[in-house]
mmCIF file of C-alpha atoms in Angstrom:
data_model
loop_
_atom_site.group_PDB
_atom_site.id
_atom_site.type_symbol
_atom_site.label_atom_id
_atom_site.label_comp_id
_atom_site.label_asym_id
_atom_site.label_seq_id
_atom_site.Cartn_x
_atom_site.Cartn_y
_atom_site.Cartn_z
ATOM 1 C CA UNK A 1 84.842 15.048 30.810
ATOM 2 C CA UNK A 2 85.106 14.076 27.147
ATOM 3 C CA UNK A 3 83.493 10.741 27.905
ATOM 4 C CA UNK A 4 80.690 12.513 29.741
ATOM 5 C CA UNK A 5 80.033 14.813 26.748
ATOM 6 C CA UNK A 6 79.966 11.828 24.403
ATOM 7 C CA UNK A 7 77.407 10.135 26.641
ATOM 8 C CA UNK A 8 75.156 13.201 26.638
ATOM 9 C CA UNK A 9 75.445 13.518 22.841
ATOM 10 C CA UNK A 10 74.539 9.857 22.399
ATOM 11 C CA UNK A 11 71.519 10.296 24.630
ATOM 12 C CA UNK A 12 70.288 13.304 22.606
ATOM 13 C CA UNK A 13 70.729 11.415 19.348
ATOM 14 C CA UNK A 14 68.746 8.480 20.767
ATOM 15 C CA UNK A 15 65.891 10.745 21.913
ATOM 16 C CA UNK A 16 65.801 12.428 18.486
ATOM 17 C CA UNK A 17 65.626 9.062 16.764
ATOM 18 C CA UNK A 18 62.742 7.927 19.009
ATOM 19 C CA UNK A 19 60.820 11.177 18.440
ATOM 20 C CA UNK A 20 61.331 10.909 14.676
ATOM 21 C CA UNK A 21 60.068 7.351 14.774
ATOM 22 C CA UNK A 22 57.014 8.408 16.776
ATOM 23 C CA UNK A 23 56.289 11.194 14.320
ATOM 24 C CA UNK A 24 56.555 8.803 11.383
ATOM 25 C CA UNK A 25 54.262 6.296 13.083
ATOM 26 C CA UNK A 26 51.535 8.849 13.866
ATOM 27 C CA UNK A 27 51.307 10.051 10.260
ATOM 28 C CA UNK A 28 51.004 6.592 8.717
ATOM 29 C CA UNK A 29 48.745 4.836 11.248
ATOM 30 C CA UNK A 30 46.278 7.052 13.138
ATOM 31 C CA UNK A 31 45.392 6.134 16.680
ATOM 32 C CA UNK A 32 41.901 4.887 17.460
ATOM 33 C CA UNK A 33 40.956 8.370 18.663
ATOM 34 C CA UNK A 34 42.229 10.029 15.486
ATOM 35 C CA UNK A 35 40.560 7.440 13.278
ATOM 36 C CA UNK A 36 37.239 7.979 15.000
ATOM 37 C CA UNK A 37 37.519 11.694 14.344
ATOM 38 C CA UNK A 38 38.369 11.339 10.651
ATOM 39 C CA UNK A 39 36.283 8.318 9.531
ATOM 40 C CA UNK A 40 32.670 8.908 8.384
ATOM 41 C CA UNK A 41 30.357 6.034 9.327
ATOM 42 C CA UNK A 42 27.051 5.241 7.595
ATOM 43 C CA UNK A 43 24.137 4.243 9.808
ATOM 44 C CA UNK A 44 22.754 0.774 9.154
ATOM 45 C CA UNK A 45 19.348 0.781 7.423
ATOM 46 C CA UNK A 46 16.291 0.264 9.611
ATOM 47 C CA UNK A 47 14.780 -3.183 8.951
ATOM 48 C CA UNK A 48 10.970 -3.313 8.653
ATOM 49 C CA UNK A 49 8.425 -5.755 7.276
ATOM 50 C CA UNK A 50 5.382 -4.615 5.301
ATOM 51 C CA UNK A 51 2.571 -7.175 5.110
ATOM 52 C CA UNK A 52 0.139 -6.918 2.206
ATOM 53 C CA UNK A 53 -3.241 -8.693 2.000
ATOM 54 C CA UNK A 54 -2.796 -9.348 -1.744
ATOM 55 C CA UNK A 55 0.030 -9.218 -4.287
ATOM 56 C CA UNK A 56 -1.791 -7.244 -6.967
ATOM 57 C CA UNK A 57 -1.445 -3.838 -8.702
ATOM 58 C CA UNK A 58 -3.678 -2.295 -6.042
ATOM 59 C CA UNK A 59 -0.525 -2.457 -3.868
ATOM 60 C CA UNK A 60 1.686 -0.778 -6.482
ATOM 61 C CA UNK A 61 2.948 2.113 -4.290
ATOM 62 C CA UNK A 62 4.607 -0.340 -1.884
ATOM 63 C CA UNK A 63 6.069 -2.484 -4.652
ATOM 64 C CA UNK A 64 7.249 0.555 -6.627
ATOM 65 C CA UNK A 65 8.863 2.136 -3.554
ATOM 66 C CA UNK A 66 10.833 -1.084 -3.161
ATOM 67 C CA UNK A 67 11.627 -1.558 -6.859
ATOM 68 C CA UNK A 68 12.700 2.059 -7.453
ATOM 69 C CA UNK A 69 14.817 2.264 -4.302
ATOM 70 C CA UNK A 70 12.655 4.879 -2.543
ATOM 71 C CA UNK A 71 12.666 2.886 0.697
ATOM 72 C CA UNK A 72 16.427 2.428 0.500
ATOM 73 C CA UNK A 73 16.972 6.173 -0.004
ATOM 74 C CA UNK A 74 15.030 6.751 3.208
ATOM 75 C CA UNK A 75 17.375 4.449 5.130
ATOM 76 C CA UNK A 76 14.997 1.490 5.230
ATOM 77 C CA UNK A 77 15.624 -2.198 4.571
ATOM 78 C CA UNK A 78 12.140 -3.396 3.648
ATOM 79 C CA UNK A 79 10.851 -6.947 3.446
ATOM 80 C CA UNK A 80 7.455 -7.386 1.772
ATOM 81 C CA UNK A 81 5.301 -10.382 2.696
ATOM 82 C CA UNK A 82 1.791 -11.351 1.633
ATOM 83 C CA UNK A 83 -0.625 -12.529 4.326
ATOM 84 C CA UNK A 84 -4.097 -13.720 3.377
ATOM 85 C CA UNK A 85 -6.699 -11.351 4.752
ATOM 86 C CA UNK A 86 -6.995 -8.235 6.877
ATOM 87 C CA UNK A 87 -7.630 -10.095 10.150
ATOM 88 C CA UNK A 88 -4.323 -11.960 9.932
ATOM 89 C CA UNK A 89 -2.487 -8.775 8.973
ATOM 90 C CA UNK A 90 -4.026 -6.863 11.896
ATOM 91 C CA UNK A 91 -2.932 -9.553 14.347
ATOM 92 C CA UNK A 92 0.587 -9.445 12.934
ATOM 93 C CA UNK A 93 0.697 -5.658 13.346
ATOM 94 C CA UNK A 94 -0.437 -5.732 16.955
ATOM 95 C CA UNK A 95 2.077 -8.476 17.807
ATOM 96 C CA UNK A 96 4.817 -6.500 15.967
ATOM 97 C CA UNK A 97 5.756 -9.495 13.818
ATOM 98 C CA UNK A 98 5.239 -7.042 10.950
ATOM 99 C CA UNK A 99 5.389 -3.253 11.212
ATOM 100 C CA UNK A 100 3.246 -1.847 8.384
ATOM 101 C CA UNK A 101 0.471 -2.784 6.003
ATOM 102 C CA UNK A 102 -1.659 -1.251 3.272
ATOM 103 C CA UNK A 103 -5.420 -1.675 3.607
ATOM 104 C CA UNK A 104 -8.626 0.207 2.889
ATOM 105 C CA UNK A 105 -10.610 2.588 5.065
ATOM 106 C CA UNK A 106 -13.463 0.144 5.725
ATOM 107 C CA UNK A 107 -11.089 -2.500 7.087
ATOM 108 C CA UNK A 108 -9.263 0.116 9.161
ATOM 109 C CA UNK A 109 -12.376 1.697 10.684
ATOM 110 C CA UNK A 110 -13.923 -1.713 11.373
ATOM 111 C CA UNK A 111 -10.785 -2.819 13.224
ATOM 112 C CA UNK A 112 -10.495 0.399 15.244
ATOM 113 C CA UNK A 113 -14.200 0.252 16.185
ATOM 114 C CA UNK A 114 -13.461 -3.181 17.708
ATOM 115 C CA UNK A 115 -10.689 -1.723 19.848
ATOM 116 C CA UNK A 116 -7.743 -2.790 17.679
ATOM 117 C CA UNK A 117 -5.259 0.116 18.023
ATOM 118 C CA UNK A 118 -4.273 0.795 14.404
ATOM 119 C CA UNK A 119 -3.617 4.106 12.639
ATOM 120 C CA UNK A 120 -3.243 5.190 9.030
ATOM 121 C CA UNK A 121 -0.215 7.452 8.574
ATOM 122 C CA UNK A 122 -0.404 8.367 4.871
ATOM 123 C CA UNK A 123 -2.573 7.759 1.839
ATOM 124 C CA UNK A 124 -2.000 5.817 -1.381
ATOM 125 C CA UNK A 125 -5.190 6.380 -3.356
ATOM 126 C CA UNK A 126 -8.665 7.882 -3.046
ATOM 127 C CA UNK A 127 -11.969 6.144 -3.612
ATOM 128 C CA UNK A 128 -12.660 2.406 -3.811
ATOM 129 C CA UNK A 129 -11.727 0.722 -7.077
ATOM 130 C CA UNK A 130 -13.685 -2.413 -7.942
ATOM 131 C CA UNK A 131 -14.913 -3.266 -11.395
ATOM 132 C CA UNK A 132 -17.755 -5.558 -12.433
ATOM 133 C CA UNK A 133 -17.521 -7.740 -15.531
ATOM 134 C CA UNK A 134 -20.499 -9.755 -16.780
ATOM 135 C CA UNK A 135 -20.779 -12.569 -19.298
ATOM 136 C CA UNK A 136 -21.155 -11.603 -22.928
ATOM 137 C CA UNK A 137 -24.663 -13.072 -22.854
ATOM 138 C CA UNK A 138 -25.748 -10.796 -19.980
ATOM 139 C CA UNK A 139 -24.107 -7.769 -21.596
ATOM 140 C CA UNK A 140 -25.906 -8.421 -24.880
ATOM 141 C CA UNK A 141 -29.337 -9.393 -23.546
ATOM 142 C CA UNK A 142 -29.502 -6.475 -21.094
ATOM 143 C CA UNK A 143 -27.674 -4.013 -23.359
ATOM 144 C CA UNK A 144 -25.009 -3.312 -20.758
ATOM 145 C CA UNK A 145 -21.918 -1.319 -21.699
ATOM 146 C CA UNK A 146 -19.113 0.535 -19.928
ATOM 147 C CA UNK A 147 -21.362 3.610 -19.893
ATOM 148 C CA UNK A 148 -24.227 1.853 -18.053
ATOM 149 C CA UNK A 149 -25.111 3.282 -14.637
ATOM 150 C CA UNK A 150 -24.530 1.247 -11.466
ATOM 151 C CA UNK A 151 -28.282 0.899 -10.962
ATOM 152 C CA UNK A 152 -28.802 -0.369 -14.524
ATOM 153 C CA UNK A 153 -26.099 -2.980 -14.044
ATOM 154 C CA UNK A 154 -27.364 -4.140 -10.651
ATOM 155 C CA UNK A 155 -30.961 -4.388 -11.859
ATOM 156 C CA UNK A 156 -29.846 -6.574 -14.756
ATOM 157 C CA UNK A 157 -28.226 -9.049 -12.339
ATOM 158 C CA UNK A 158 -31.416 -10.016 -10.491
ATOM 159 C CA UNK A 159 -31.161 -13.662 -9.414
ATOM 160 C CA UNK A 160 -27.683 -14.061 -10.901
ATOM 161 C CA UNK A 161 -24.428 -15.211 -9.307
ATOM 162 C CA UNK A 162 -21.550 -12.760 -8.938
ATOM 163 C CA UNK A 163 -18.170 -14.162 -7.902
ATOM 164 C CA UNK A 164 -15.606 -12.399 -5.725
ATOM 165 C CA UNK A 165 -12.604 -13.362 -3.657
ATOM 166 C CA UNK A 166 -13.598 -14.076 -0.061
ATOM 167 C CA UNK A 167 -17.358 -13.836 -0.471
ATOM 168 C CA UNK A 168 -19.868 -11.556 1.235
ATOM 169 C CA UNK A 169 -17.795 -10.873 4.360
ATOM 170 C CA UNK A 170 -14.680 -9.744 2.458
ATOM 171 C CA UNK A 171 -14.103 -6.189 1.230
ATOM 172 C CA UNK A 172 -15.559 -6.629 -2.292
ATOM 173 C CA UNK A 173 -18.598 -8.401 -0.851
ATOM 174 C CA UNK A 174 -19.199 -5.583 1.615
ATOM 175 C CA UNK A 175 -18.862 -3.087 -1.237
ATOM 176 C CA UNK A 176 -21.349 -4.887 -3.486
ATOM 177 C CA UNK A 177 -23.888 -5.352 -0.697
ATOM 178 C CA UNK A 178 -23.467 -1.670 0.149
ATOM 179 C CA UNK A 179 -24.197 -0.724 -3.457
ATOM 180 C CA UNK A 180 -27.374 -2.823 -3.419
ATOM 181 C CA UNK A 181 -28.555 -1.110 -0.229
ATOM 182 C CA UNK A 182 -27.631 2.345 -1.513
ATOM 183 C CA UNK A 183 -29.665 1.866 -4.682
ATOM 184 C CA UNK A 184 -32.659 0.422 -2.829
ATOM 185 C CA UNK A 185 -32.212 -3.229 -3.778
ATOM 186 C CA UNK A 186 -32.414 -6.098 -1.244
ATOM 187 C CA UNK A 187 -29.335 -8.060 -0.214
ATOM 188 C CA UNK A 188 -30.721 -11.222 -1.845
ATOM 189 C CA UNK A 189 -31.187 -9.472 -5.205
ATOM 190 C CA UNK A 190 -28.209 -11.481 -6.437
ATOM 191 C CA UNK A 191 -26.092 -14.311 -5.055
ATOM 192 C CA UNK A 192 -22.522 -13.665 -3.963
ATOM 193 C CA UNK A 193 -20.320 -16.603 -4.914
ATOM 194 C CA UNK A 194 -17.031 -16.921 -2.992
ATOM 195 C CA UNK A 195 -13.825 -18.043 -4.709
ATOM 196 C CA UNK A 196 -10.323 -18.416 -3.358
ATOM 197 C CA UNK A 197 -8.290 -16.431 -5.856
ATOM 198 C CA UNK A 198 -8.413 -13.864 -8.633
ATOM 199 C CA UNK A 199 -7.494 -16.556 -11.162
ATOM 200 C CA UNK A 200 -10.591 -18.498 -10.118
ATOM 201 C CA UNK A 201 -12.715 -15.427 -10.867
ATOM 202 C CA UNK A 202 -11.741 -15.340 -14.523
ATOM 203 C CA UNK A 203 -12.141 -19.104 -14.834
ATOM 204 C CA UNK A 204 -15.632 -19.026 -13.322
ATOM 205 C CA UNK A 205 -16.713 -16.380 -15.833
ATOM 206 C CA UNK A 206 -15.106 -18.220 -18.752
ATOM 207 C CA UNK A 207 -16.998 -21.416 -17.900
ATOM 208 C CA UNK A 208 -20.323 -19.639 -17.237
ATOM 209 C CA UNK A 209 -20.347 -20.804 -13.623
ATOM 210 C CA UNK A 210 -21.318 -17.243 -12.672
ATOM 211 C CA UNK A 211 -22.852 -14.318 -14.500
ATOM 212 C CA UNK A 212 -20.489 -11.677 -13.144
ATOM 213 C CA UNK A 213 -17.215 -11.106 -11.293
ATOM 214 C CA UNK A 214 -16.343 -8.206 -8.981
ATOM 215 C CA UNK A 215 -12.706 -7.389 -8.247
ATOM 216 C CA UNK A 216 -10.020 -4.726 -8.450
ATOM 217 C CA UNK A 217 -8.429 -4.077 -11.813
ATOM 218 C CA UNK A 218 -6.892 -5.608 -13.827
ATOM 219 C CA UNK A 219 -8.804 -8.851 -13.118
ATOM 220 C CA UNK A 220 -12.101 -7.785 -14.759
ATOM 221 C CA UNK A 221 -10.154 -6.257 -17.666
ATOM 222 C CA UNK A 222 -8.219 -9.510 -18.104
ATOM 223 C CA UNK A 223 -11.517 -11.412 -18.365
ATOM 224 C CA UNK A 224 -12.583 -9.009 -21.094
ATOM 225 C CA UNK A 225 -9.229 -9.382 -22.871
ATOM 226 C CA UNK A 226 -9.741 -13.164 -22.906
ATOM 227 C CA UNK A 227 -13.223 -12.757 -24.386
ATOM 228 C CA UNK A 228 -14.944 -14.118 -21.265
ATOM 229 C CA UNK A 229 -17.111 -11.054 -20.663
ATOM 230 C CA UNK A 230 -17.445 -7.277 -20.621
ATOM 231 C CA UNK A 231 -16.495 -4.713 -17.989
ATOM 232 C CA UNK A 232 -19.687 -2.728 -17.418
ATOM 233 C CA UNK A 233 -19.101 -0.836 -14.185
ATOM 234 C CA UNK A 234 -16.340 0.564 -11.957
ATOM 235 C CA UNK A 235 -16.813 2.067 -8.503
ATOM 236 C CA UNK A 236 -14.479 4.943 -9.432
ATOM 237 C CA UNK A 237 -17.416 6.262 -11.480
ATOM 238 C CA UNK A 238 -19.397 6.986 -8.287
ATOM 239 C CA UNK A 239 -18.672 10.639 -7.546
ATOM 240 C CA UNK A 240 -19.831 10.388 -3.920
ATOM 241 C CA UNK A 241 -17.051 7.881 -3.197
ATOM 242 C CA UNK A 242 -14.308 9.434 -5.333
ATOM 243 C CA UNK A 243 -12.750 11.539 -2.559
ATOM 244 C CA UNK A 244 -12.947 8.952 0.235
ATOM 245 C CA UNK A 245 -9.455 8.384 1.727
ATOM 246 C CA UNK A 246 -9.418 4.742 0.730
ATOM 247 C CA UNK A 247 -6.118 2.858 0.729
ATOM 248 C CA UNK A 248 -3.181 3.838 2.884
ATOM 249 C CA UNK A 249 -0.216 2.826 5.004
ATOM 250 C CA UNK A 250 -0.970 1.931 8.603
ATOM 251 C CA UNK A 251 0.671 0.439 11.643
ATOM 252 C CA UNK A 252 -0.100 -0.297 15.261
ATOM 253 C CA UNK A 253 -0.493 2.961 17.184
ATOM 254 C CA UNK A 254 2.119 1.841 19.716
ATOM 255 C CA UNK A 255 4.644 1.316 16.911
ATOM 256 C CA UNK A 256 3.875 4.706 15.365
ATOM 257 C CA UNK A 257 4.335 6.464 18.704
ATOM 258 C CA UNK A 258 7.618 4.660 19.383
ATOM 259 C CA UNK A 259 9.148 5.002 15.889
ATOM 260 C CA UNK A 260 8.175 8.404 14.444
ATOM 261 C CA UNK A 261 11.268 8.699 12.226
ATOM 262 C CA UNK A 262 10.615 5.314 10.625
ATOM 263 C CA UNK A 263 6.957 6.153 9.983
ATOM 264 C CA UNK A 264 7.979 9.435 8.374
ATOM 265 C CA UNK A 265 10.534 7.644 6.194
ATOM 266 C CA UNK A 266 7.979 5.078 5.002
ATOM 267 C CA UNK A 267 5.460 7.800 4.133
ATOM 268 C CA UNK A 268 8.101 9.806 2.270
ATOM 269 C CA UNK A 269 8.917 6.753 0.138
ATOM 270 C CA UNK A 270 5.223 6.070 -0.526
ATOM 271 C CA UNK A 271 4.728 9.717 -1.539
ATOM 272 C CA UNK A 272 7.527 9.371 -4.098
ATOM 273 C CA UNK A 273 5.904 6.220 -5.464
ATOM 274 C CA UNK A 274 2.453 7.844 -5.632
ATOM 275 C CA UNK A 275 3.867 10.848 -7.465
ATOM 276 C CA UNK A 276 5.653 8.660 -10.001
ATOM 277 C CA UNK A 277 2.497 6.611 -10.616
ATOM 278 C CA UNK A 278 0.655 9.876 -11.312
ATOM 279 C CA UNK A 279 3.276 11.537 -13.498
ATOM 280 C CA UNK A 280 4.655 8.556 -15.384
ATOM 281 C CA UNK A 281 2.295 5.556 -15.530
ATOM 282 C CA UNK A 282 4.148 4.073 -18.492
ATOM 283 C CA UNK A 283 7.442 4.267 -16.589
ATOM 284 C CA UNK A 284 5.754 2.726 -13.553
ATOM 285 C CA UNK A 285 4.414 -0.057 -15.769
ATOM 286 C CA UNK A 286 7.938 -0.845 -16.951
ATOM 287 C CA UNK A 287 9.331 -0.736 -13.408
ATOM 288 C CA UNK A 288 6.591 -3.003 -12.034
ATOM 289 C CA UNK A 289 6.477 -5.495 -14.904
ATOM 290 C CA UNK A 290 8.897 -7.927 -13.159
ATOM 291 C CA UNK A 291 6.705 -7.824 -10.040
ATOM 292 C CA UNK A 292 3.514 -8.553 -11.977
ATOM 293 C CA UNK A 293 5.061 -10.718 -14.685
ATOM 294 C CA UNK A 294 1.830 -12.636 -15.345
ATOM 295 C CA UNK A 295 0.123 -9.456 -16.574
ATOM 296 C CA UNK A 296 0.675 -8.087 -20.039
ATOM 297 C CA UNK A 297 2.084 -4.529 -20.151
ATOM 298 C CA UNK A 298 -1.235 -3.246 -21.516
ATOM 299 C CA UNK A 299 -3.240 -4.845 -18.696
ATOM 300 C CA UNK A 300 -0.826 -3.595 -16.048
ATOM 301 C CA UNK A 301 -0.903 -0.075 -17.465
ATOM 302 C CA UNK A 302 -4.701 -0.207 -17.579
ATOM 303 C CA UNK A 303 -4.770 -1.183 -13.913
ATOM 304 C CA UNK A 304 -2.305 1.496 -12.811
ATOM 305 C CA UNK A 305 -4.335 4.223 -14.512
ATOM 306 C CA UNK A 306 -7.559 2.990 -12.866
ATOM 307 C CA UNK A 307 -6.554 4.150 -9.398
ATOM 308 C CA UNK A 308 -6.733 7.716 -8.105
ATOM 309 C CA UNK A 309 -3.210 7.873 -6.668
ATOM 310 C CA UNK A 310 -2.738 10.673 -4.144
ATOM 311 C CA UNK A 311 -0.128 13.366 -4.747
ATOM 312 C CA UNK A 312 2.433 13.455 -1.922
ATOM 313 C CA UNK A 313 0.400 10.795 -0.026
ATOM 314 C CA UNK A 314 -1.624 13.593 1.591
ATOM 315 C CA UNK A 315 -4.909 13.417 3.523
ATOM 316 C CA UNK A 316 -6.888 15.882 5.663
ATOM 317 C CA UNK A 317 -9.275 15.897 8.617
ATOM 318 C CA UNK A 318 -12.095 17.169 6.379
ATOM 319 C CA UNK A 319 -11.480 14.405 3.882
ATOM 320 C CA UNK A 320 -11.888 11.811 6.622
ATOM 321 C CA UNK A 321 -15.026 13.460 8.005
ATOM 322 C CA UNK A 322 -16.628 13.697 4.564
ATOM 323 C CA UNK A 323 -15.362 10.250 3.658
ATOM 324 C CA UNK A 324 -17.000 8.682 6.696
ATOM 325 C CA UNK A 325 -20.337 10.229 5.716
ATOM 326 C CA UNK A 326 -19.975 8.772 2.206
ATOM 327 C CA UNK A 327 -19.085 5.320 3.522
ATOM 328 C CA UNK A 328 -22.101 5.377 5.822
ATOM 329 C CA UNK A 329 -24.427 6.454 3.010
ATOM 330 C CA UNK A 330 -23.353 3.362 1.067
ATOM 331 C CA UNK A 331 -23.822 1.131 4.147
ATOM 332 C CA UNK A 332 -20.196 0.031 4.057
ATOM 333 C CA UNK A 333 -19.675 0.130 7.820
ATOM 334 C CA UNK A 334 -21.478 -2.254 10.149
ATOM 335 C CA UNK A 335 -20.357 -0.503 13.325
ATOM 336 C CA UNK A 336 -21.203 3.052 14.336
ATOM 337 C CA UNK A 337 -18.053 5.133 13.950
ATOM 338 C CA UNK A 338 -17.980 7.867 16.593
ATOM 339 C CA UNK A 339 -15.872 11.036 16.214
ATOM 340 C CA UNK A 340 -13.470 9.593 18.800
ATOM 341 C CA UNK A 341 -13.035 6.358 16.859
ATOM 342 C CA UNK A 342 -12.550 8.271 13.609
ATOM 343 C CA UNK A 343 -9.920 10.633 15.015
ATOM 344 C CA UNK A 344 -7.974 7.728 16.509
ATOM 345 C CA UNK A 345 -7.934 5.816 13.198
ATOM 346 C CA UNK A 346 -5.490 8.140 11.447
ATOM 347 C CA UNK A 347 -2.749 10.679 12.119
ATOM 348 C CA UNK A 348 -1.509 13.615 10.050
ATOM 349 C CA UNK A 349 1.713 13.992 12.044
ATOM 350 C CA UNK A 350 3.947 12.025 9.678
ATOM 351 C CA UNK A 351 2.820 13.239 6.258
ATOM 352 C CA UNK A 352 5.641 14.343 3.951
ATOM 353 C CA UNK A 353 5.651 17.989 2.808
ATOM 354 C CA UNK A 354 3.063 18.722 0.134
ATOM 355 C CA UNK A 355 4.637 19.833 -3.125
#
């Protein structure tokens, strides 16, 4: 009997020891189930590629959103690439080798009118921004200054050569030809001279190979800073074009439909960048200086303040309707843009809240 009691007691002690060991183990090393319940995991950022047609201050919202971490805060891992020309960028969007780009309304509407399914999701700036610089000789002989009207400037350039990147078929060429038509001057009033880069523009003016250059800022301003000529006109001065929804973020419609959260995140980051460019251009200049290291701080700041950045990246149906009428009045669109084409070229569904 005594032996039996000792056996029972030993068994109880053994069970207690095992239970104590189990309790100790569970508190120091959670099971997989417990760990899953107590560990907070962070979702991996969404990788996207944004293709830009040029690497210039005109694309500052995208570069600033990357530099300031706005994309990262929206859960995006963004790669920025530069592809030469809208046609190449459009092909890359449709094939999904890149997901987003930033281009102007004329390029967008032209592509959509040809059946390329692209959509703008949010806006970066209003109104086209191209400036015209002429040689010092032209400025002096024709008494052209920064306060000269577009018509006065164009009339003074009769028979002269004006250089631009890409020539007559590129965006600046279309803009200049549209200005000639709008002001009642023939297309052959002046000669459009195509060059391959913005650097070549300044060089051509310095060496008197052309009488004028037409490009986005700060290229014309840099020519003036070097003493090669004078800036005498900027398209932002044309009130009829000032409210046109000009440059924005777009993607293939199929991508937008399939990835609404990503589109919304991109537009939220762009809105933050736009707002910072508006409220703190000097801070934006400092932030973007490493990106545009070849530009002096004064030139970069001058460029950033040339654009009409859009608060909260907003746009409206009325703005697009009125903008189309303005673009047509300046003969900037070769194709007829129907209401159906226009409505399919943009979406308001992914705009960030307006502040």
